[in-house]
Coordinates of C-alpha atoms and ligand atoms in Angstrom, one line a residue:
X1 CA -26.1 -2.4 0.1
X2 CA -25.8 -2.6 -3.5
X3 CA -27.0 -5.9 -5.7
X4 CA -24.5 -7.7 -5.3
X5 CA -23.7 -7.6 -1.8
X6 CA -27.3 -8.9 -1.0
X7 CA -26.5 -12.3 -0.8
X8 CA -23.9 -12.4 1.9
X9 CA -20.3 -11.2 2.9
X10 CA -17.5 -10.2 0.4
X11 CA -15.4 -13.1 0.9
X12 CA -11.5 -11.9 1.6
X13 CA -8.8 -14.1 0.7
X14 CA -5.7 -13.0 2.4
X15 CA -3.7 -13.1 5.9
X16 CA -4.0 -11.6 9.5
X17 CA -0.3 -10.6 9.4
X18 CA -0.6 -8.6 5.1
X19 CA -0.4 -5.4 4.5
X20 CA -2.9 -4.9 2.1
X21 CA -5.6 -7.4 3.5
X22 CA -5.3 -4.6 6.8
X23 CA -5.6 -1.5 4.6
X24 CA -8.5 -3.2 2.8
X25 CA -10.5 -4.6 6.3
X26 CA -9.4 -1.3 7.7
X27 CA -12.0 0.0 4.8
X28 CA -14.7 -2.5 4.9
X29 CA -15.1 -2.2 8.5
X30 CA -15.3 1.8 8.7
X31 CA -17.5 1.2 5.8
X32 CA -19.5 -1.1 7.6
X33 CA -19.6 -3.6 4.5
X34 CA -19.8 -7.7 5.7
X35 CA -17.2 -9.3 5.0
X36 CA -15.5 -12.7 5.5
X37 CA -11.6 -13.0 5.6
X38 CA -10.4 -16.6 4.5
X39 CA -6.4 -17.5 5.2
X40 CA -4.4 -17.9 1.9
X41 CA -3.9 -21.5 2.8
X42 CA -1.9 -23.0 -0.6
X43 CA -5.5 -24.7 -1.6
X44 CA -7.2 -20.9 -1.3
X45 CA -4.0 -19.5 -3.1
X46 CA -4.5 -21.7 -6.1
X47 CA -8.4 -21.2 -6.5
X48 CA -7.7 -17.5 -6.2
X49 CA -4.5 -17.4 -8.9
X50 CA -7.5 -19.4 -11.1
X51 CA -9.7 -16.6 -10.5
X52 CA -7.8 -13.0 -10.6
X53 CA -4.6 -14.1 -12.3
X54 CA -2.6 -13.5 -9.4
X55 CA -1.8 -15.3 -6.0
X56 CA -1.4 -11.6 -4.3
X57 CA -3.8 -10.7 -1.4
X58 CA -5.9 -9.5 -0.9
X59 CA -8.2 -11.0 -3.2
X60 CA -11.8 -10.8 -2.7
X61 CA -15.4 -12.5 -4.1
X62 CA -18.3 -10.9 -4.2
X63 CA -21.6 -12.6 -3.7
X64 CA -22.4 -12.5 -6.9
X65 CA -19.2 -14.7 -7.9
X66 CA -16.8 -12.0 -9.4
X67 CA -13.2 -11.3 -8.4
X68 CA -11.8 -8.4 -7.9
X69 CA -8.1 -7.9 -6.9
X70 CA -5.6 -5.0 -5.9
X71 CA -6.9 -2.6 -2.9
X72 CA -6.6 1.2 -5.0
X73 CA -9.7 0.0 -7.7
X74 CA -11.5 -2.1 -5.3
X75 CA -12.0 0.7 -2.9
X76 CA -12.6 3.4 -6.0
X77 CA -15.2 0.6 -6.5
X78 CA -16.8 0.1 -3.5
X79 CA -17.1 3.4 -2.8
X80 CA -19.5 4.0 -6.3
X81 CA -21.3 1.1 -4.1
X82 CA -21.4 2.9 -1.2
X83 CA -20.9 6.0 -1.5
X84 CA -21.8 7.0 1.7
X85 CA -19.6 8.2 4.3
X86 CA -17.1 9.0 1.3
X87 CA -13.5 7.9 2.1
X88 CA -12.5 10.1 -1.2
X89 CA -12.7 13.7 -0.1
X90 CA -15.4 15.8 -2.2
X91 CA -13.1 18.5 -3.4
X92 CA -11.1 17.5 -6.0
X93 CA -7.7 18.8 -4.8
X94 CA -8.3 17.5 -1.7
X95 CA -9.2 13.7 -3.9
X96 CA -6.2 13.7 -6.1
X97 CA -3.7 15.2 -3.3
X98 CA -5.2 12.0 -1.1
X99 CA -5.0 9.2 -4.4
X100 CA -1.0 11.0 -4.5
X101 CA -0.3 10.1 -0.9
X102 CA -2.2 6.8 -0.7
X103 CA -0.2 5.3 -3.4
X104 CA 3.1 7.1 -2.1
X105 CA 1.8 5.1 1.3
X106 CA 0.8 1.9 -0.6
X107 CA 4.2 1.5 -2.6
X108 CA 7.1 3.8 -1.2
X109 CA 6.4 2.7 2.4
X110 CA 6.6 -1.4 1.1
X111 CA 10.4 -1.5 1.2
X112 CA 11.3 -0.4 4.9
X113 CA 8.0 -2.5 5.9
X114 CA 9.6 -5.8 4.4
X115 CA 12.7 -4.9 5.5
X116 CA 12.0 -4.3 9.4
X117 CA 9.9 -7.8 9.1
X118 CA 12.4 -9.8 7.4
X119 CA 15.9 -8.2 8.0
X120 CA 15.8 -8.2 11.9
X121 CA 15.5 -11.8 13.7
X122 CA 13.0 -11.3 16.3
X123 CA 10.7 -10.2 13.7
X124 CA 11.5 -12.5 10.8
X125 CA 11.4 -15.4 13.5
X126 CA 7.7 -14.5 15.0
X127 CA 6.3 -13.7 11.8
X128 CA 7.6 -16.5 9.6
X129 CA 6.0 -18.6 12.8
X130 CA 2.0 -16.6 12.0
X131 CA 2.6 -17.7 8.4
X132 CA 2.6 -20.9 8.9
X133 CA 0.8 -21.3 11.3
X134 CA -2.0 -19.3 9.7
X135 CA -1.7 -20.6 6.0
X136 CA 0.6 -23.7 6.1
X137 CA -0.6 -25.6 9.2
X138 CA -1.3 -29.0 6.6
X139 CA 1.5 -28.5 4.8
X140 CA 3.0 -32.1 5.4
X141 CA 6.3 -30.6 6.1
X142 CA 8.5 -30.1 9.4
X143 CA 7.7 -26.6 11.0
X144 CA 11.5 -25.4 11.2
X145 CA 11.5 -26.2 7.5
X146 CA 8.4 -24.0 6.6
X147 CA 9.1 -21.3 8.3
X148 CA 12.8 -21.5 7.6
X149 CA 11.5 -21.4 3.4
X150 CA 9.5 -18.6 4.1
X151 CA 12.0 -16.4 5.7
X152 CA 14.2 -17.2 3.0
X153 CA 11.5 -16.5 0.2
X154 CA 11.1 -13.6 1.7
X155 CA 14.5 -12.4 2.3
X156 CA 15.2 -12.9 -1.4
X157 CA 12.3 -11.4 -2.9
X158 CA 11.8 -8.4 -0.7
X159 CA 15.1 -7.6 1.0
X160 CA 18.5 -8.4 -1.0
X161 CA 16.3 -8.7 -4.3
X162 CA 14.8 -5.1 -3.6
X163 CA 18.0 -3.4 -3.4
X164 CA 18.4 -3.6 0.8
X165 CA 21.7 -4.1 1.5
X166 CA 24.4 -2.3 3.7
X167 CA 24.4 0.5 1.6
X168 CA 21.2 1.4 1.3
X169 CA 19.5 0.0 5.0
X170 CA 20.1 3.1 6.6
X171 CA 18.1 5.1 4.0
X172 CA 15.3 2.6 4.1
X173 CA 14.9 3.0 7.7
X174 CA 15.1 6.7 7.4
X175 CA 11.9 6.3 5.4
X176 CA 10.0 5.0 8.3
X177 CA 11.2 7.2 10.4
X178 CA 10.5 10.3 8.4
X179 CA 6.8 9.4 7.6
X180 CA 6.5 8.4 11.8
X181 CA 8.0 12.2 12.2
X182 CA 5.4 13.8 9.4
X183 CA 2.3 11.2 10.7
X184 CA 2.9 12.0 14.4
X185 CA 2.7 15.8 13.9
X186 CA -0.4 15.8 12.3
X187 CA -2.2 13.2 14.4
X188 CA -1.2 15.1 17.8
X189 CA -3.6 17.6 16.2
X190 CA -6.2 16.0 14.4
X191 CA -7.5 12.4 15.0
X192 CA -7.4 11.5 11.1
X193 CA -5.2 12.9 8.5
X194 CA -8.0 14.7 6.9
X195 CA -10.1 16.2 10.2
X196 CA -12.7 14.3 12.6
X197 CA -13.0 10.9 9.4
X198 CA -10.5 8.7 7.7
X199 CA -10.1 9.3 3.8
X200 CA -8.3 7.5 1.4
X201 CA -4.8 9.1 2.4
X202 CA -5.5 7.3 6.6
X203 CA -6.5 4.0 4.6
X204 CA -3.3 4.3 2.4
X205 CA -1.0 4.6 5.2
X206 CA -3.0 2.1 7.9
X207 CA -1.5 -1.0 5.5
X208 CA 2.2 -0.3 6.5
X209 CA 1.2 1.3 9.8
X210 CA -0.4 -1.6 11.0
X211 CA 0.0 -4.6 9.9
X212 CA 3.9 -4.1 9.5
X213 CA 5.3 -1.2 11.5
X214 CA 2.8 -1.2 14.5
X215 CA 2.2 -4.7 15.2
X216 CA 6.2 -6.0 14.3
X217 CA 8.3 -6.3 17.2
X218 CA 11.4 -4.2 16.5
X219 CA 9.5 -0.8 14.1
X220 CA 6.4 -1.2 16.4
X221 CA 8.5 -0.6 19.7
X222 CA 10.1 2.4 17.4
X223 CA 6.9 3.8 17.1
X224 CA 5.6 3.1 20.5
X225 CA 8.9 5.4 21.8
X226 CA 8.9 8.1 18.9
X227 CA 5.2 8.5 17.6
X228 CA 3.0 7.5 19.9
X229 CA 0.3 9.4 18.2
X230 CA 0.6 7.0 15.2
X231 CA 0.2 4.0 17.8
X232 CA -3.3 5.8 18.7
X233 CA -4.5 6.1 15.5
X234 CA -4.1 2.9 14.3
X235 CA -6.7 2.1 16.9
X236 CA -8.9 4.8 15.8
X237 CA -9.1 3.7 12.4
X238 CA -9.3 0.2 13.2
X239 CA -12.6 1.1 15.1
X240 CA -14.1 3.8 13.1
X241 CA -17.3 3.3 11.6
X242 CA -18.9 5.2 9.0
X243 CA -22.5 5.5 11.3
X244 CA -20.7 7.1 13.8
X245 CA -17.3 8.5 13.0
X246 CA -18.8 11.2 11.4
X247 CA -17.1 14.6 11.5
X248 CA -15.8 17.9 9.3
X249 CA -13.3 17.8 7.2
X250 CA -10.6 20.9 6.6
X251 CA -10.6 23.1 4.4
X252 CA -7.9 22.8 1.0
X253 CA -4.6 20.8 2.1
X254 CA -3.6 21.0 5.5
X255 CA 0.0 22.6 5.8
X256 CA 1.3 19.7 8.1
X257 CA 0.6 17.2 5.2
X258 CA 4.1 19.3 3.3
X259 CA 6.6 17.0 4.6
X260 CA 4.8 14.3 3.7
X261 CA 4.5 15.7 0.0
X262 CA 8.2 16.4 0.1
X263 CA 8.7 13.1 0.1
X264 CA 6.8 12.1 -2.5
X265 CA 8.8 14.9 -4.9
X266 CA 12.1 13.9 -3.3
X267 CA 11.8 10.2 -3.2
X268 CA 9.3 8.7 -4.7
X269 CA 8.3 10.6 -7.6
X270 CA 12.1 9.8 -9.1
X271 CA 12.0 6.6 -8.0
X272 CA 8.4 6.0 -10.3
X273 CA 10.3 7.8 -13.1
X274 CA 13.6 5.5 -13.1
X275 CA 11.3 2.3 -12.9
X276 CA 9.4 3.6 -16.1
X277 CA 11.8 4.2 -17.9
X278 CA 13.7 1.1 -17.4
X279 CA 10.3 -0.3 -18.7
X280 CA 10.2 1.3 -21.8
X281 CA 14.1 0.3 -21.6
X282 CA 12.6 -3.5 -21.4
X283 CA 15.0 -4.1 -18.6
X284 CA 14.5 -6.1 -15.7
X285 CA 16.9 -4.6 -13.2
X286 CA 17.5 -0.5 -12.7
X287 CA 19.9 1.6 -10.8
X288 CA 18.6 4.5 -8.9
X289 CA 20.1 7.0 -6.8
X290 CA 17.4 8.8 -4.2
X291 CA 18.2 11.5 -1.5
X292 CA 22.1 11.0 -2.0
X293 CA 21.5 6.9 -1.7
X294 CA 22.3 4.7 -4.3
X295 CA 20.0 1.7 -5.1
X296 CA 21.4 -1.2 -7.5
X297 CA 19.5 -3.8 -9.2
X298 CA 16.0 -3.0 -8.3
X299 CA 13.4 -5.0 -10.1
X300 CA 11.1 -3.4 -12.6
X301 CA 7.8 -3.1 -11.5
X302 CA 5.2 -2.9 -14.6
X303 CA 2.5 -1.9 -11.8
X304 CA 4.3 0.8 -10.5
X305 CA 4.4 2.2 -14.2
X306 CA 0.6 1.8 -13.9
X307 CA 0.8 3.7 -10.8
X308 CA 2.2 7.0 -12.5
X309 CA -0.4 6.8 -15.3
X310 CA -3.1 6.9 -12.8
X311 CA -1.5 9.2 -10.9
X312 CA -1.4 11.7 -14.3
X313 CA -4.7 10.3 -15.3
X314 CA -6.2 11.5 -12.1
X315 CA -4.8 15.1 -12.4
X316 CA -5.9 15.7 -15.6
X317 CA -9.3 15.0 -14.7
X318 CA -9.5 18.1 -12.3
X319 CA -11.6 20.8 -13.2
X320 CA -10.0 24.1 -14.3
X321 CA -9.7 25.9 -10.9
X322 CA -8.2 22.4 -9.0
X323 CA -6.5 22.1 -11.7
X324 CA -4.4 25.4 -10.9
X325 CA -4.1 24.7 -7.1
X326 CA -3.4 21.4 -7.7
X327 CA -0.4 22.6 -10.0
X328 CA 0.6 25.0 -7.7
X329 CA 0.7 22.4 -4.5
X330 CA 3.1 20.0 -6.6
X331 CA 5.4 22.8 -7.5
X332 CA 5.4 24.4 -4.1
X333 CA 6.7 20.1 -3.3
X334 CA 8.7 19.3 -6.1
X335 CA 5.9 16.8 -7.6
X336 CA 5.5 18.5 -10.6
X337 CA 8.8 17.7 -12.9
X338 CA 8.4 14.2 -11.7
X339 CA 5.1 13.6 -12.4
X340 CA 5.3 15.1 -16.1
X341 CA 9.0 13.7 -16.7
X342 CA 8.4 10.2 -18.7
X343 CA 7.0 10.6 -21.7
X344 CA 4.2 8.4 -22.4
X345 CA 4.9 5.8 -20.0
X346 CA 3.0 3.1 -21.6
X347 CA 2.6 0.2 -19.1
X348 CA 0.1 -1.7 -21.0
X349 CA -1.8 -2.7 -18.1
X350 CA -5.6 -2.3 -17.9
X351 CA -6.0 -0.5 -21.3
X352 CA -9.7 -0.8 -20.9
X353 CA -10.0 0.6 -17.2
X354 CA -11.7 -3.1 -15.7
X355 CA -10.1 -2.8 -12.8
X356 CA -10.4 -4.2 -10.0
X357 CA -11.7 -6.9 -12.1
X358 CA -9.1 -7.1 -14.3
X359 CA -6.1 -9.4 -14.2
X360 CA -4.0 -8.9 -11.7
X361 CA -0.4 -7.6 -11.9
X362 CA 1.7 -8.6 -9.0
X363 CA 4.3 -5.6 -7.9
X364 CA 7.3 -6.9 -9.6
X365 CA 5.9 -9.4 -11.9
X366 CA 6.5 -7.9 -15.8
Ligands
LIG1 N1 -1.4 -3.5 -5.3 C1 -1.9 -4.6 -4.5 C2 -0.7 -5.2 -3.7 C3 -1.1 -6.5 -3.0 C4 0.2 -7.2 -2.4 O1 1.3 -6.9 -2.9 N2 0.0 -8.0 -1.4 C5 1.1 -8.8 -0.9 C6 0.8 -9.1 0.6 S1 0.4 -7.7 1.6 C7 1.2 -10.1 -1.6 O2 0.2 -10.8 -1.8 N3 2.4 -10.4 -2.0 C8 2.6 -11.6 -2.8 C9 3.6 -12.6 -2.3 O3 4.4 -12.2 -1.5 O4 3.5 -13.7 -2.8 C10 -3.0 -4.2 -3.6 O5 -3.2 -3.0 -3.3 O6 -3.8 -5.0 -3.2

């Protein structure tokens, strides 16, 4: 336990029903680290937006009064904390292959996640209902009301104003689909994506896999009928524990991990490089045409322009021989024009490496 986990639980601001609260508990509890998870009621949400910056959850205190926000630092945190079991794999390719896919899982998988909540009825209806009932119940309003204004928030922030629409709903849900496809296969013959543990890349995809496609009506009865390896592995990673889910881990990049690294070449990779460049652009909205689809009006996301910096960062910190496989890994998937295409892509966010206790930076907030 490091100093300033001493005097108690990490408190956890967030939600029962978030995606990122899930992929961060997920962590604490394989890590075994006490925590505390307190419902974003509107009181909480103001306290922690005059604290981090930001309203987004998670958010979490630590004992010793600091805030630290967004789930990628804050485990690359704890884990200099507690570095034992390590959730980052000890050989580098294997580290910056897993940072890839987690934040390929944390931010490519986000859209057909919203979209399978809000877009179908059953789902939108249930989990507008857990919303408030979790973090409104004192709001002094009629029921139907609040959880008519949340499915409408979220219908306009994360469905028509993320570029879902009849043109492009198809390809969203093809994205789920395809990562069920590449997830089953490897979990029907290893229990973690890695070998006998969960590493970054399991914690990266638990926060859509969980909280959003498992647990949600319509894509958790999709993945009950089509992957039901995935369905068992959100259990296991849900109960590991790092004193006794202890196990090897393969050797170099397992081969069954190359669709899911085609993906991030085909789809994602582009995608980063459109956004950051309608950054540098300094526009708001962006039109993008991925795997044959075309996307109109997306909203810029300053983040995700952080996201590719790290992303480079990270691979130029390998050591000469990683360096090389790791090269030759994002060729062999069509990562590496992507990752090298914008030139200096300049978010401006966290110039002096504080996070996870910088400010926050919402997704789409500029
Ligand atoms: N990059 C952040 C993303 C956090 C995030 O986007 N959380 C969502 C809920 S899962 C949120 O708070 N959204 C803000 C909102 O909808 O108001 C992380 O990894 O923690």
């Amino acid at each position: 336990m490091s100093k300033s986990e001493a005097a108690g639980p990490i408190q956890v601001y967030g939600s029962a029903i978030s995606y990122f609260t899930g992929k961060f508990e997920a962590y604490l509890r394989y890590k075994e680290i006490a925590y505390q998870r307190i419902p974003m009621t509107p009181l909480e949400r103001a306290k922690v937006g005059r604290s981090t910056g930001t309203t987004q959850m998670p958010a979490a205190r630590l004992p010793d009064g600091r805030w630290m926000t967004d789930t990628t630092p804050m485990i690359a945190w704890l884990e200099s904390q507690h570095p034992e079991p390590p959730v980052i794999p000890g050989d580098p390719l294997q580290a910056f292959t897993s940072r890839l896919l987690e934040d390929y899982a944390d931010e490519w998988l986000w859209r057909p996640a919203l979209h399978y909540r809000w877009s179908h009825r059953s789902d939108a209806l249930l989990l507008s209902r857990r919303i408030v009932d979790e973090m409104m119940p004192r709001v002094p309003l009629p029921g139907w009301l609040k959880r008519w204004g949340i499915r409408q928030r979220q219908l306009r922030r994360y469905v028509r104003g993320d570029g879902i629409g009849p043109d492009t709903r198809a390809h969203v849900e093809s994205i789920y689909l395809r990562s069920l496809e590449g997830l089953d296969a490897i979990f029907a013959s290893r229990p973690f994506l890695l070998g006998e543990r969960p590493t970054l890349a399991d914690f990266g995809f638990f926060a859509s896999m969980f909280r959003h496609f498992g647990l949600d009506p319509t894509p958790g009865a999709i993945m009950l009928e089509r992957a039901p390896h995935v369905f068992v592995w959100l259990g296991r990673v849900w109960e590991a524990r790092g004193s006794r889910t202890q196990g090897a881990l393969a050797i170099g990049i397992p081969a069954a991990w190359s669709p899911l690294l085609r993906e991030v070449g085909e789809a994602y990779l582009p995608y980063l490089c459109a956004n950051a460049e309608a950054w540098k652009a300094r526009l708001r909205r962006f039109d993008v045409t991925i795997q044959g689809t075309r996307y109109r009006e997306l909203p810029v996301s300053r983040y995700r322009v952080w996201c590719l910096e790290q992303l480079r960062g990270h691979f130029e910190a390998l050591p000469g021989d990683a360096r090389a496989s790791a090269t030759e890994l994002l060729e062999k998937h069509d990562c590496w024009e992507p990752l090298w295409r914008i030139k200096a892509p300049a978010s401006g966010y966290d110039p002096n490496g504080a996070a996870p206790f910088a400010r926050g930076l919402p997704v789409f907030s500029r």
